[in-house]
Tab-separated table of C-alpha atoms and ligand atoms in Angstrom:
chain	number	residue	atom	x	y	z
I	1	UNK	CA	14.838	12.185	23.983
I	2	UNK	CA	16.569	13.175	19.912
I	3	UNK	CA	17.266	9.332	19.294
I	4	UNK	CA	13.790	7.862	19.671
I	5	UNK	CA	11.825	7.153	16.726
I	6	UNK	CA	9.320	8.503	14.714
I	7	UNK	CA	6.092	6.500	15.194
I	8	UNK	CA	4.033	6.721	11.467
I	9	UNK	CA	1.275	4.604	10.788
I	10	UNK	CA	-1.236	4.153	8.005
I	11	UNK	CA	-4.250	2.202	7.225
I	12	UNK	CA	-2.021	-0.162	5.424
I	13	UNK	CA	0.893	0.054	2.832
I	14	UNK	CA	0.206	3.728	1.305
I	15	UNK	CA	1.444	5.740	3.938
I	16	UNK	CA	5.206	4.137	2.860
I	17	UNK	CA	5.116	6.868	0.930
I	18	UNK	CA	5.050	9.509	3.567
I	19	UNK	CA	8.052	7.532	5.223
I	20	UNK	CA	9.700	8.058	1.806
I	21	UNK	CA	9.795	11.558	1.998
I	22	UNK	CA	10.769	11.697	5.796
I	23	UNK	CA	13.295	8.912	5.397
I	24	UNK	CA	15.073	11.156	2.145
I	25	UNK	CA	14.619	14.758	4.310
I	26	UNK	CA	15.702	13.401	7.419
I	27	UNK	CA	18.214	10.077	7.207
I	28	UNK	CA	19.307	9.764	10.416
I	29	UNK	CA	16.389	9.901	11.922
I	30	UNK	CA	14.407	6.032	13.312
I	31	UNK	CA	11.087	5.593	12.275
I	32	UNK	CA	9.083	3.242	13.311
I	33	UNK	CA	6.158	2.332	10.955
I	34	UNK	CA	2.611	0.460	11.746
I	35	UNK	CA	0.301	-0.387	8.566
I	36	UNK	CA	-3.475	-1.738	9.656
I	37	UNK	CA	-2.922	-4.029	6.593
I	38	UNK	CA	-5.770	-6.234	9.006
I	39	UNK	CA	-8.544	-3.756	8.761
I	40	UNK	CA	-7.309	-1.387	5.562
I	41	UNK	CA	-9.333	0.185	3.852
I	42	UNK	CA	-10.103	2.699	6.446
I	43	UNK	CA	-11.358	5.024	3.703
I	44	UNK	CA	-15.000	3.244	3.291
I	45	UNK	CA	-15.595	3.523	6.924
I	46	UNK	CA	-17.540	5.675	9.697
I	47	UNK	CA	-15.835	8.171	11.168
I	48	UNK	CA	-16.826	6.256	14.309
I	49	UNK	CA	-14.389	3.760	13.814
I	50	UNK	CA	-11.694	5.819	11.890
I	51	UNK	CA	-11.420	6.747	15.331
I	52	UNK	CA	-11.177	3.434	16.873
I	53	UNK	CA	-8.657	2.197	14.571
I	54	UNK	CA	-6.366	5.318	14.748
I	55	UNK	CA	-6.517	5.250	18.440
I	56	UNK	CA	-4.944	2.231	18.541
I	57	UNK	CA	-2.708	2.141	16.447
I	58	UNK	CA	-1.786	5.364	18.248
I	59	UNK	CA	-1.193	3.482	21.563
I	60	UNK	CA	0.835	1.063	20.216
I	61	UNK	CA	3.514	3.093	18.345
I	62	UNK	CA	3.495	5.795	22.129
I	63	UNK	CA	4.026	2.308	23.739
I	64	UNK	CA	7.526	1.679	22.244
I	65	UNK	CA	8.706	5.084	23.327
I	66	UNK	CA	8.457	7.580	20.156
I	67	UNK	CA	8.998	11.163	20.290
I	68	UNK	CA	6.781	12.070	17.735
I	69	UNK	CA	3.737	10.361	16.330
I	70	UNK	CA	3.091	11.280	12.210
I	71	UNK	CA	-0.149	10.357	10.596
I	72	UNK	CA	0.184	9.239	7.212
I	73	UNK	CA	-3.287	7.953	6.201
I	74	UNK	CA	-5.489	10.933	4.869
I	75	UNK	CA	-8.824	9.538	5.959
I	76	UNK	CA	-7.293	9.314	9.604
I	77	UNK	CA	-5.710	12.286	9.343
I	78	UNK	CA	-8.805	14.240	8.227
I	79	UNK	CA	-11.181	12.271	11.254
I	80	UNK	CA	-9.409	11.453	14.280
I	81	UNK	CA	-5.897	14.341	14.425
I	82	UNK	CA	-7.972	16.403	17.177
I	83	UNK	CA	-8.973	13.158	19.320
I	84	UNK	CA	-4.989	12.006	19.014
I	85	UNK	CA	-3.909	15.303	20.445
I	86	UNK	CA	-6.103	15.069	23.451
I	87	UNK	CA	-5.188	11.629	24.066
I	88	UNK	CA	-1.297	11.233	23.747
I	89	UNK	CA	1.199	13.844	24.894
I	90	UNK	CA	4.052	13.844	22.402
I	91	UNK	CA	3.482	15.954	19.149
I	92	UNK	CA	0.742	14.551	16.544
I	93	UNK	CA	1.056	15.362	12.926
I	94	UNK	CA	-1.255	14.666	9.871
I	95	UNK	CA	-1.324	15.200	6.642
I	96	UNK	CA	-3.883	18.143	6.030
I	97	UNK	CA	-2.595	20.892	7.119
I	98	UNK	CA	0.932	20.076	5.079
I	99	UNK	CA	-0.763	19.688	1.651
I	100	UNK	CA	-3.541	22.673	2.460
I	101	UNK	CA	-1.165	25.116	3.583
I	102	UNK	CA	1.323	24.252	-0.416
I	103	UNK	CA	-0.990	24.241	-1.654
I	104	UNK	CA	-2.088	27.962	-0.917
I	105	UNK	CA	1.527	28.437	-1.526
I	106	UNK	CA	1.229	27.252	-4.818
I	107	UNK	CA	-2.000	28.370	-6.627
I	108	UNK	CA	-2.428	31.657	-8.332
I	109	UNK	CA	-6.155	31.710	-8.828
I	110	UNK	CA	-7.065	30.468	-5.215
I	111	UNK	CA	-8.792	27.244	-7.094
I	112	UNK	CA	-7.875	24.026	-5.775
I	113	UNK	CA	-8.677	20.904	-6.256
I	114	UNK	CA	-8.769	17.759	-3.502
I	115	UNK	CA	-9.098	14.245	-4.153
I	116	UNK	CA	-8.790	11.110	-1.652
I	117	UNK	CA	-10.893	8.582	0.005
I	118	UNK	CA	-14.741	8.571	0.663
I	119	UNK	CA	-14.477	9.245	4.203
I	120	UNK	CA	-12.028	12.225	3.306
I	121	UNK	CA	-13.949	13.901	0.927
I	122	UNK	CA	-16.930	13.081	3.056
I	123	UNK	CA	-15.136	14.426	6.186
I	124	UNK	CA	-14.635	18.350	3.955
I	125	UNK	CA	-11.004	18.429	5.676
I	126	UNK	CA	-9.339	19.896	3.368
I	127	UNK	CA	-11.718	22.568	2.425
I	128	UNK	CA	-12.020	23.327	6.012
I	129	UNK	CA	-8.424	24.190	6.311
I	130	UNK	CA	-8.112	25.565	3.509
I	131	UNK	CA	-10.882	28.582	3.558
I	132	UNK	CA	-9.705	28.582	7.343
I	133	UNK	CA	-6.301	29.375	6.612
I	134	UNK	CA	-7.685	31.679	3.054
I	135	UNK	CA	-11.111	32.802	3.480
I	136	UNK	CA	-10.876	33.913	-0.673
I	137	UNK	CA	-9.804	30.300	-2.111
I	138	UNK	CA	-12.439	27.425	-3.697
I	139	UNK	CA	-12.509	24.448	-3.202
I	140	UNK	CA	-13.752	21.528	-5.653
I	141	UNK	CA	-13.577	18.053	-4.185
I	142	UNK	CA	-13.629	14.829	-5.558
I	143	UNK	CA	-13.769	11.054	-4.545
I	144	UNK	CA	-11.465	8.396	-6.639
I	145	UNK	CA	-12.345	4.773	-4.638
I	146	UNK	CA	-10.975	2.886	-7.590
I	147	UNK	CA	-6.833	4.841	-7.443
I	148	UNK	CA	-6.917	2.670	-4.096
I	149	UNK	CA	-7.137	-0.612	-5.376
I	150	UNK	CA	-4.948	-0.104	-8.719
I	151	UNK	CA	-2.256	1.408	-7.391
I	152	UNK	CA	-2.108	-1.744	-5.136
I	153	UNK	CA	-2.472	-4.351	-8.164
I	154	UNK	CA	1.015	-2.295	-9.524
I	155	UNK	CA	-1.351	-0.425	-12.234
I	156	UNK	CA	0.128	3.124	-12.097
I	157	UNK	CA	0.652	3.639	-15.505
I	158	UNK	CA	-1.025	2.608	-19.049
I	159	UNK	CA	-3.953	2.232	-20.874
I	160	UNK	CA	-6.333	1.209	-17.523
I	161	UNK	CA	-4.485	4.266	-15.325
I	162	UNK	CA	-5.232	6.825	-17.792
I	163	UNK	CA	-9.273	5.406	-18.774
I	164	UNK	CA	-9.899	5.543	-14.707
I	165	UNK	CA	-7.711	9.045	-13.956
I	166	UNK	CA	-10.134	10.568	-17.084
I	167	UNK	CA	-13.539	9.329	-15.551
I	168	UNK	CA	-12.900	10.855	-12.559
I	169	UNK	CA	-10.866	13.781	-13.442
I	170	UNK	CA	-13.021	15.221	-15.686
I	171	UNK	CA	-14.595	17.681	-14.155
I	172	UNK	CA	-11.870	18.913	-11.979
I	173	UNK	CA	-10.041	19.479	-14.894
I	174	UNK	CA	-13.136	22.005	-16.520
I	175	UNK	CA	-13.234	22.950	-13.082
I	176	UNK	CA	-11.005	25.754	-13.891
I	177	UNK	CA	-8.442	25.017	-10.622
I	178	UNK	CA	-4.801	25.231	-11.113
I	179	UNK	CA	-3.476	22.853	-8.283
I	180	UNK	CA	-4.859	19.641	-6.859
I	181	UNK	CA	-3.747	18.001	-3.927
I	182	UNK	CA	-3.367	14.728	-3.854
I	183	UNK	CA	-5.355	13.825	-0.612
I	184	UNK	CA	-4.428	9.975	-0.071
I	185	UNK	CA	-1.618	8.224	0.331
I	186	UNK	CA	-1.411	6.397	-2.709
I	187	UNK	CA	-2.148	9.026	-5.323
I	188	UNK	CA	1.761	9.964	-5.746
I	189	UNK	CA	2.257	6.264	-7.105
I	190	UNK	CA	-0.392	8.532	-9.981
I	191	UNK	CA	1.509	11.558	-9.989
I	192	UNK	CA	2.716	10.910	-13.644
I	193	UNK	CA	-0.409	9.350	-15.011
I	194	UNK	CA	-2.502	12.222	-13.502
I	195	UNK	CA	-0.189	14.765	-14.560
I	196	UNK	CA	-0.416	13.561	-18.302
I	197	UNK	CA	-4.002	13.839	-18.073
I	198	UNK	CA	-4.210	17.252	-16.726
I	199	UNK	CA	-0.941	19.158	-17.706
I	200	UNK	CA	-0.374	22.854	-16.294
I	201	UNK	CA	-2.662	21.986	-12.940
I	202	UNK	CA	0.234	21.916	-9.929
I	203	UNK	CA	0.155	18.204	-8.299
I	204	UNK	CA	0.341	18.779	-4.636
I	205	UNK	CA	1.744	16.024	-3.171
I	206	UNK	CA	0.814	16.006	0.757
I	207	UNK	CA	3.575	13.672	1.661
I	208	UNK	CA	6.417	15.802	0.761
I	209	UNK	CA	4.651	18.448	3.163
I	210	UNK	CA	4.192	16.605	5.423
I	211	UNK	CA	8.448	15.523	5.820
I	212	UNK	CA	8.656	19.433	5.295
I	213	UNK	CA	6.634	19.740	8.584
I	214	UNK	CA	7.947	16.940	10.657
I	215	UNK	CA	11.438	18.507	9.825
I	216	UNK	CA	10.775	22.242	10.990
I	217	UNK	CA	9.085	20.650	14.182
I	218	UNK	CA	11.408	18.520	15.308
I	219	UNK	CA	14.273	21.775	15.234
I	220	UNK	CA	11.642	23.904	17.239
I	221	UNK	CA	11.164	21.508	19.835
I	222	UNK	CA	15.429	20.772	19.319
I	223	UNK	CA	14.611	16.925	18.599
I	224	UNK	CA	16.893	16.269	15.080
I	225	UNK	CA	18.803	13.409	15.481
I	226	UNK	CA	22.235	14.067	14.805
I	227	UNK	CA	23.162	10.233	15.720
I	228	UNK	CA	26.413	9.059	13.179
I	229	UNK	CA	25.136	5.059	13.307
I	230	UNK	CA	22.727	4.584	10.355
I	231	UNK	CA	19.019	4.945	11.136
I	232	UNK	CA	16.866	1.829	12.138
I	233	UNK	CA	13.821	1.922	10.276
I	234	UNK	CA	10.819	-0.892	11.798
I	235	UNK	CA	7.946	-2.390	10.003
I	236	UNK	CA	4.662	-3.714	12.083
I	237	UNK	CA	1.980	-4.818	10.209
I	238	UNK	CA	-1.494	-6.097	11.451
I	239	UNK	CA	-2.296	-8.793	8.845
I	240	UNK	CA	-0.016	-10.082	6.000
I	241	UNK	CA	3.691	-9.213	6.015
I	242	UNK	CA	4.798	-11.212	2.647
I	243	UNK	CA	2.314	-9.035	0.533
I	244	UNK	CA	3.517	-5.520	2.424
I	245	UNK	CA	6.790	-6.204	1.508
I	246	UNK	CA	6.074	-7.173	-2.114
I	247	UNK	CA	3.533	-3.483	-2.395
I	248	UNK	CA	5.709	-1.862	0.088
I	249	UNK	CA	8.590	-2.470	-2.125
I	250	UNK	CA	7.059	-0.601	-5.120
I	251	UNK	CA	6.086	2.046	-2.990
I	252	UNK	CA	9.629	2.393	-1.154
I	253	UNK	CA	12.060	1.438	-4.442
I	254	UNK	CA	14.146	0.173	-1.720
I	255	UNK	CA	14.232	-3.475	0.350
I	256	UNK	CA	12.286	-4.378	3.566
I	257	UNK	CA	13.548	-5.656	6.663
I	258	UNK	CA	12.658	-5.664	9.863
I	259	UNK	CA	9.448	-7.076	9.432
I	260	UNK	CA	7.122	-8.170	12.027
I	261	UNK	CA	3.308	-9.253	12.075
I	262	UNK	CA	1.892	-8.062	15.783
I	263	UNK	CA	-1.493	-8.215	17.244
I	264	UNK	CA	-2.971	-5.712	18.652
I	265	UNK	CA	-5.095	-8.122	21.064
I	266	UNK	CA	-2.068	-9.532	22.172
I	267	UNK	CA	-0.773	-6.223	23.142
I	268	UNK	CA	-3.464	-5.100	25.093
I	269	UNK	CA	-4.714	-2.694	22.289
I	270	UNK	CA	-8.376	-4.416	21.300
I	271	UNK	CA	-9.643	-5.501	24.941
V	301	DGL	N1	-4.258	5.378	3.626
V	301	DGL	C1	-5.686	5.822	3.593
V	301	DGL	C2	-5.434	7.158	2.556
V	301	DGL	O1	-4.826	7.865	3.107
V	301	DGL	C3	-5.678	5.314	1.739
V	301	DGL	C4	-6.763	3.669	1.813
V	301	DGL	C5	-7.303	3.480	2.664
V	301	DGL	O2	-8.914	3.645	2.455
V	301	DGL	O3	-7.501	2.704	4.007
V	301	DGL	O4	-6.883	7.505	2.885
């Protein structure tokens, strides 16, 4: 059981920020990643569609014999976590709770900002989770739809990034928050530019936070992998492996090999 892989899925390439943090913290763990590149973005879709897609991605990974499922996508974590937990008899971790808990640990004035896709912000998953843990907290939310495409274009610093950051985050900057959750897989790549604009505001990277939860959960369930051989990292995509590799390597800072294109229809998952 310990040697079984951890399954990680995302709507596309962005979840590699989560894979990177898990790999950094737990280098002995075998990892299988699925990027649903044929249907990205999830962030503009209805809750029903996000749930349907998430169940299909989870089924693909489940059939690979994973010991734990990590939902790297904030949009999917916001909307489909409960359904996934009901449908699969393995532990399922999303990014919302780890991000919320970390923000509450870091904030001094209990005023927290959250940025994410339209679907994540509309779901109110972050404010609900934060207030559930600490009802005294105030949460200010903002969707930042242009952040995903600019990161995928490799624009993470410079004039264009600065202008878009200012446009989305001016209100947040003036709102008196002392902590901001980067509630989308792509936003950690903009961390430097966002930090420059928001100076003293703490930035919470939900990718880092979820990696710590993965470690805790595996320890608790005595499922940590202590293999001597090198860990395996396998990547699957539902479309365009070359594009995934090119952009993914910007996210990861290491080379992606072991990549395969799969079809959810051929796998019998989409009927
Ligand atoms: N992975 C998504 C998220 O974290 C961003 C990209 C998308 O909209 O699918 O919300």
